[in-house]
PDB file of C-alpha atoms and ligand atoms in Angstrom:
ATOM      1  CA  UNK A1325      13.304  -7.468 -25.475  1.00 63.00           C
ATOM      2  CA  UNK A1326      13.886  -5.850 -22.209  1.00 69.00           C
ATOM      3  CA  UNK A1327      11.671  -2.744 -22.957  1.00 69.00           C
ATOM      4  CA  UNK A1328       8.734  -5.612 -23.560  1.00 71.00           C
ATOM      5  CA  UNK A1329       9.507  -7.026 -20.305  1.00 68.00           C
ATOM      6  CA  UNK A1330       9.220  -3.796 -18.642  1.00 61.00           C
ATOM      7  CA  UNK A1331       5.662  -3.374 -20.402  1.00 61.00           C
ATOM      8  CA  UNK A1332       4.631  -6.341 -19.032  1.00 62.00           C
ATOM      9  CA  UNK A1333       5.614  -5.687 -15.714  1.00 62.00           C
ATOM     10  CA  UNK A1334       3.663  -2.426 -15.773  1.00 63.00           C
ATOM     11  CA  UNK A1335       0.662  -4.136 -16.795  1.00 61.00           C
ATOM     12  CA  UNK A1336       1.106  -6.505 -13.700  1.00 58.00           C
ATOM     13  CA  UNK A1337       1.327  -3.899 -11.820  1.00 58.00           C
ATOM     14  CA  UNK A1338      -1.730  -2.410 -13.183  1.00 55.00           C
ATOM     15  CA  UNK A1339      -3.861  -5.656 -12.157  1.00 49.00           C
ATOM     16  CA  UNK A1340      -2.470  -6.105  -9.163  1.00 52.00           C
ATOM     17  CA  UNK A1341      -2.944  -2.784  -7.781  1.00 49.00           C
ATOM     18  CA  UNK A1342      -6.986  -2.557  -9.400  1.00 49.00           C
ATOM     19  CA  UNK A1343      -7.511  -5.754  -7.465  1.00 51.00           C
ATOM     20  CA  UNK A1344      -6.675  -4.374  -4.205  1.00 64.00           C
ATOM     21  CA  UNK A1345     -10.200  -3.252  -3.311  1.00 77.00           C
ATOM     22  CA  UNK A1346     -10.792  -0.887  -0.783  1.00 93.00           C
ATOM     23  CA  UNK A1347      -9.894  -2.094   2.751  1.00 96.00           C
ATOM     24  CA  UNK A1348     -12.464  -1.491   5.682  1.00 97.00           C
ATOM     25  CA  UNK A1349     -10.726  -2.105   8.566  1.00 97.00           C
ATOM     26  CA  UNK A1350      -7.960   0.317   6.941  1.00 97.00           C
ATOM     27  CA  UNK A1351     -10.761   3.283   6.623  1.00 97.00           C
ATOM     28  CA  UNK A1352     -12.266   2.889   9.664  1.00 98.00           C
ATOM     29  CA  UNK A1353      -8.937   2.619  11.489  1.00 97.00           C
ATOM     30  CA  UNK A1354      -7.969   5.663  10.070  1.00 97.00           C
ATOM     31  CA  UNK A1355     -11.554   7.517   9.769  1.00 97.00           C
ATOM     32  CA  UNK A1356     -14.073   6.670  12.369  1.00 97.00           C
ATOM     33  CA  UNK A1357     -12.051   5.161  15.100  1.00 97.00           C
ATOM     34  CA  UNK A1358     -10.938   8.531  16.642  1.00 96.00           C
ATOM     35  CA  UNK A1359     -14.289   9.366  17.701  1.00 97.00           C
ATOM     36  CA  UNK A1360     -16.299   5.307  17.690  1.00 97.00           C
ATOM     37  CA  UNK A1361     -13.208   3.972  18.878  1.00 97.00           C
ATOM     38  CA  UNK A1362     -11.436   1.265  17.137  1.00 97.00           C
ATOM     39  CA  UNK A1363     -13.828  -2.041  18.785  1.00 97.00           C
ATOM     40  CA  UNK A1364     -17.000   0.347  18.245  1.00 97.00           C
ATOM     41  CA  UNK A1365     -17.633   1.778  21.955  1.00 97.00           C
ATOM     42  CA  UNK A1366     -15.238   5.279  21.615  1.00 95.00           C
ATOM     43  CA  UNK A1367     -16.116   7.485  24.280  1.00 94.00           C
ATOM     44  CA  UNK A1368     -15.973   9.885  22.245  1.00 93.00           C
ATOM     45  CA  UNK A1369     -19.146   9.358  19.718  1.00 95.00           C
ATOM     46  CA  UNK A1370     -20.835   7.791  23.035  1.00 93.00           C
ATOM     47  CA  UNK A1371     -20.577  11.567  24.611  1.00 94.00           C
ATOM     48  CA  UNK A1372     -21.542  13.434  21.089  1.00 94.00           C
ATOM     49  CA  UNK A1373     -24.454  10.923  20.769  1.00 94.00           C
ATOM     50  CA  UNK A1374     -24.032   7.780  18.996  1.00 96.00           C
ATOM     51  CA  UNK A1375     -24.812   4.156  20.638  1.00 96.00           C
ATOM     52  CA  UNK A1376     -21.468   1.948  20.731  1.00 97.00           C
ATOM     53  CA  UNK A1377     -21.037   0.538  17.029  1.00 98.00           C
ATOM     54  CA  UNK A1378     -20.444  -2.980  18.288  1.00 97.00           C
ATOM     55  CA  UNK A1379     -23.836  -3.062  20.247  1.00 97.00           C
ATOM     56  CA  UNK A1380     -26.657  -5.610  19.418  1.00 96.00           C
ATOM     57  CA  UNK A1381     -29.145  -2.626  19.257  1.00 96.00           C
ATOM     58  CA  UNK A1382     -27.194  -0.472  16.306  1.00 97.00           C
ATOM     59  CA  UNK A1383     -25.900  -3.838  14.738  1.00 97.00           C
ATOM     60  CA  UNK A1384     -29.955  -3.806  14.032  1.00 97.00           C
ATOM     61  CA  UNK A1385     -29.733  -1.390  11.398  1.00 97.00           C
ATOM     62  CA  UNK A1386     -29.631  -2.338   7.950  1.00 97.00           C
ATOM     63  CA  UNK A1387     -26.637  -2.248   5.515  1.00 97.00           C
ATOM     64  CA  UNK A1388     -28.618   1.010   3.919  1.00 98.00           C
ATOM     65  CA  UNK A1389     -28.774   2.969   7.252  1.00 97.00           C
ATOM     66  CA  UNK A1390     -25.680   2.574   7.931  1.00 98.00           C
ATOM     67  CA  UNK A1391     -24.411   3.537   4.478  1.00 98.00           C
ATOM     68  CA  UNK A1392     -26.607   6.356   4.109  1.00 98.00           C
ATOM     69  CA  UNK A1393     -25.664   7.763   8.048  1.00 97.00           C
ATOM     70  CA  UNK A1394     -21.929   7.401   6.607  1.00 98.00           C
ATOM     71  CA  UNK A1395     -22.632   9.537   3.387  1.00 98.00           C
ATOM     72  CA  UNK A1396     -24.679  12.073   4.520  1.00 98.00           C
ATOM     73  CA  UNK A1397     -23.889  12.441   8.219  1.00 97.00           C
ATOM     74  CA  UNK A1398     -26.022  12.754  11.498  1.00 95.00           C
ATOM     75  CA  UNK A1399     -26.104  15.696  14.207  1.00 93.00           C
ATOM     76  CA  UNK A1400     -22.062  16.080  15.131  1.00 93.00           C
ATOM     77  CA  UNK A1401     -21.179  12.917  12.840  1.00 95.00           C
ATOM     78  CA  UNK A1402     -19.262  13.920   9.661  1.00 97.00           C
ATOM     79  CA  UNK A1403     -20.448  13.052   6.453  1.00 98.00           C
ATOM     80  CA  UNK A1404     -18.327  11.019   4.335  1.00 98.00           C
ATOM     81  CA  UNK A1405     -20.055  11.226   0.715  1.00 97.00           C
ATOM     82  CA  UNK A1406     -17.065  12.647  -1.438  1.00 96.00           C
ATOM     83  CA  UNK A1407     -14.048  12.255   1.041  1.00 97.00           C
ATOM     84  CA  UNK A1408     -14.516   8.366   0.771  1.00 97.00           C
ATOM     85  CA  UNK A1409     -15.492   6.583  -2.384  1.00 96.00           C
ATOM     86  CA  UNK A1410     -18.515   4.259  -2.919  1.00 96.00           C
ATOM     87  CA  UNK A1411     -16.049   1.590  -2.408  1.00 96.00           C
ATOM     88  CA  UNK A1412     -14.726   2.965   0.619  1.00 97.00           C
ATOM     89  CA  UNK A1413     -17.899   3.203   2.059  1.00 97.00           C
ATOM     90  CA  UNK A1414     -19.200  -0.162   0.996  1.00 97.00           C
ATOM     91  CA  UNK A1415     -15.832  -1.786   2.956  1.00 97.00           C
ATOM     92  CA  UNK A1416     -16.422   0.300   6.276  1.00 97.00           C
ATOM     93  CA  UNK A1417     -20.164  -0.573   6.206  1.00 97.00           C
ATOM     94  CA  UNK A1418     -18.729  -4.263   6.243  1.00 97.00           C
ATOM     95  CA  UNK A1419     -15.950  -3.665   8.906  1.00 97.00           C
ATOM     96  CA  UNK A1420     -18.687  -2.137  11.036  1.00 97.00           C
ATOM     97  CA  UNK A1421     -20.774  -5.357  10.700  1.00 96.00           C
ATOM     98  CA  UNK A1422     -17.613  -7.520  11.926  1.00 96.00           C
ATOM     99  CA  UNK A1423     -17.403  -5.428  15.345  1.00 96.00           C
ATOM    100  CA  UNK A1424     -20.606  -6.955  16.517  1.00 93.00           C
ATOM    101  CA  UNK A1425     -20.222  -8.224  19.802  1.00 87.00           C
TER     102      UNK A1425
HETATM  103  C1  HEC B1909     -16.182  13.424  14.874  1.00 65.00           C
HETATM  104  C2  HEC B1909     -16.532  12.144  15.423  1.00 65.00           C
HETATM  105  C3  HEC B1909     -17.009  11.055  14.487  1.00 65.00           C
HETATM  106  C4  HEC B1909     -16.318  10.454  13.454  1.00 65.00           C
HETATM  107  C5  HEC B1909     -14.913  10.749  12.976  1.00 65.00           C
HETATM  108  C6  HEC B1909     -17.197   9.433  12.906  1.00 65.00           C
HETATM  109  N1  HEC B1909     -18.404   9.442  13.575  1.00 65.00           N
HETATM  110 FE1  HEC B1909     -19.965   8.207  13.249  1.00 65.00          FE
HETATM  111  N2  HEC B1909     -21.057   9.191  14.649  1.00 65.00           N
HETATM  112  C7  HEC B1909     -20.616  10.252  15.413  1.00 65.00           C
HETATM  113  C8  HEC B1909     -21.722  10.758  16.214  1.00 65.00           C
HETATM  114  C9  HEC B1909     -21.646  11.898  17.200  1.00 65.00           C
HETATM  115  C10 HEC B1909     -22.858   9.976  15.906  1.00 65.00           C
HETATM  116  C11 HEC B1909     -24.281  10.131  16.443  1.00 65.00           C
HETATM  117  C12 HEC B1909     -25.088  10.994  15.478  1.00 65.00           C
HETATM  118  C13 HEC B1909     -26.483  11.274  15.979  1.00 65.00           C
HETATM  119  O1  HEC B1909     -27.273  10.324  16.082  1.00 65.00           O
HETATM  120  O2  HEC B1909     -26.768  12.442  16.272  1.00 65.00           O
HETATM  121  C14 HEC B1909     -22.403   9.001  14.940  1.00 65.00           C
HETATM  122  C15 HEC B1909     -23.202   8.026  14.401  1.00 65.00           C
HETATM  123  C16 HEC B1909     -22.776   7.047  13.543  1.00 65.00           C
HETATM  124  C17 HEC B1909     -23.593   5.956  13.100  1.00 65.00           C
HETATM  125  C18 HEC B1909     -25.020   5.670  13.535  1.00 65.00           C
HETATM  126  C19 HEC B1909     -25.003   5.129  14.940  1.00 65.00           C
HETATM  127  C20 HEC B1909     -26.390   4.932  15.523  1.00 65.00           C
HETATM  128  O3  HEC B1909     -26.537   5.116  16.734  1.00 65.00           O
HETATM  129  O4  HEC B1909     -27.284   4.559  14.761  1.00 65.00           O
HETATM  130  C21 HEC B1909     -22.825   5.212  12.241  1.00 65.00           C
HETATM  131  C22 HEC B1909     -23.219   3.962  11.495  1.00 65.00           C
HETATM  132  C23 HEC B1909     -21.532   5.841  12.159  1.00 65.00           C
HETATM  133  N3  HEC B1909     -21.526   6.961  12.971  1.00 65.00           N
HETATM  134  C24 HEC B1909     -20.489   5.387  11.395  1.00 65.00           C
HETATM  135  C25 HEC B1909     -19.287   6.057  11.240  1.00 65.00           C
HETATM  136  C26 HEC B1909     -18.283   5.664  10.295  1.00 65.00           C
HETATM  137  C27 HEC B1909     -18.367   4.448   9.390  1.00 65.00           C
HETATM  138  C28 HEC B1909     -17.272   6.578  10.410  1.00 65.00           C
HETATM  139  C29 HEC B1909     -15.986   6.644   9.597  1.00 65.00           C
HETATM  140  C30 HEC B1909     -16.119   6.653   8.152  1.00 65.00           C
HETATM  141  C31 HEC B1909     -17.643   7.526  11.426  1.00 65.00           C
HETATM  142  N4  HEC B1909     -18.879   7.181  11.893  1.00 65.00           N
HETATM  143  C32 HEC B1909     -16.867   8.599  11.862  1.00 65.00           C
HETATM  144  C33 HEC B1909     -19.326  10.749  15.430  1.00 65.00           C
HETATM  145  C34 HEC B1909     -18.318  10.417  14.547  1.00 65.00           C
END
């Protein structure tokens, strides 16, 4: 009886922890804000290059630029494909859409 409990409360666990999908704002917190800076203007991507993240011109770009500049990387930006997963990618992409001024 008790060692079916415990099976159950593994498979619980299970769900509950596959239905945690990936969290943007987590990613880009701990990713991209040391260089875009954690509202989207960093100094620091500003100096190697990039326009501010939370500006009405980038915020232009479609969900595929965006995605594909986060993969594959641009000039001094890092790319991402393979240190993030497709669903880590697809959450950022969001969280960058919600820093639009
Ligand atoms: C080491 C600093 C650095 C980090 C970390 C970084 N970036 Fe960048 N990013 C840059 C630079 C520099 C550019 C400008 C590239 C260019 O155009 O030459 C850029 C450009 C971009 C652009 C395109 C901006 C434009 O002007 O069109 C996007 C989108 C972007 N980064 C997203 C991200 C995301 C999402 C992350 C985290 C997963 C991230 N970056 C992490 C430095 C960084």
């Amino acid at each position: 009886m008790k060692s079916k409990a415990i099976l159950i409360m593994a498979a619980m666990t299970a769900l509950s922890l596959s239905a945690f999908a990936a969290d943007g704002a987590e990613v880009y917190k701990s990713k991209c804000a040391s260089c875009h800076g954690a509202d989207g203007a960093g100094p620091m991507a500003k100096k190697l290059g990039s326009r501010d993240l939370n500006s009405a011109d980038f915020q232009k770009s479609s969900d595929a630029d965006i995605t594909t500049i986060t993969k594959n990387g641009k000039g001094k930006m890092p790319a991402y494909a393979g240190k993030l997963s497709d669903d880590e990618i697809g959450a950022v992409v969001k969280f960058v859409r919600t820093l639009k001024k």
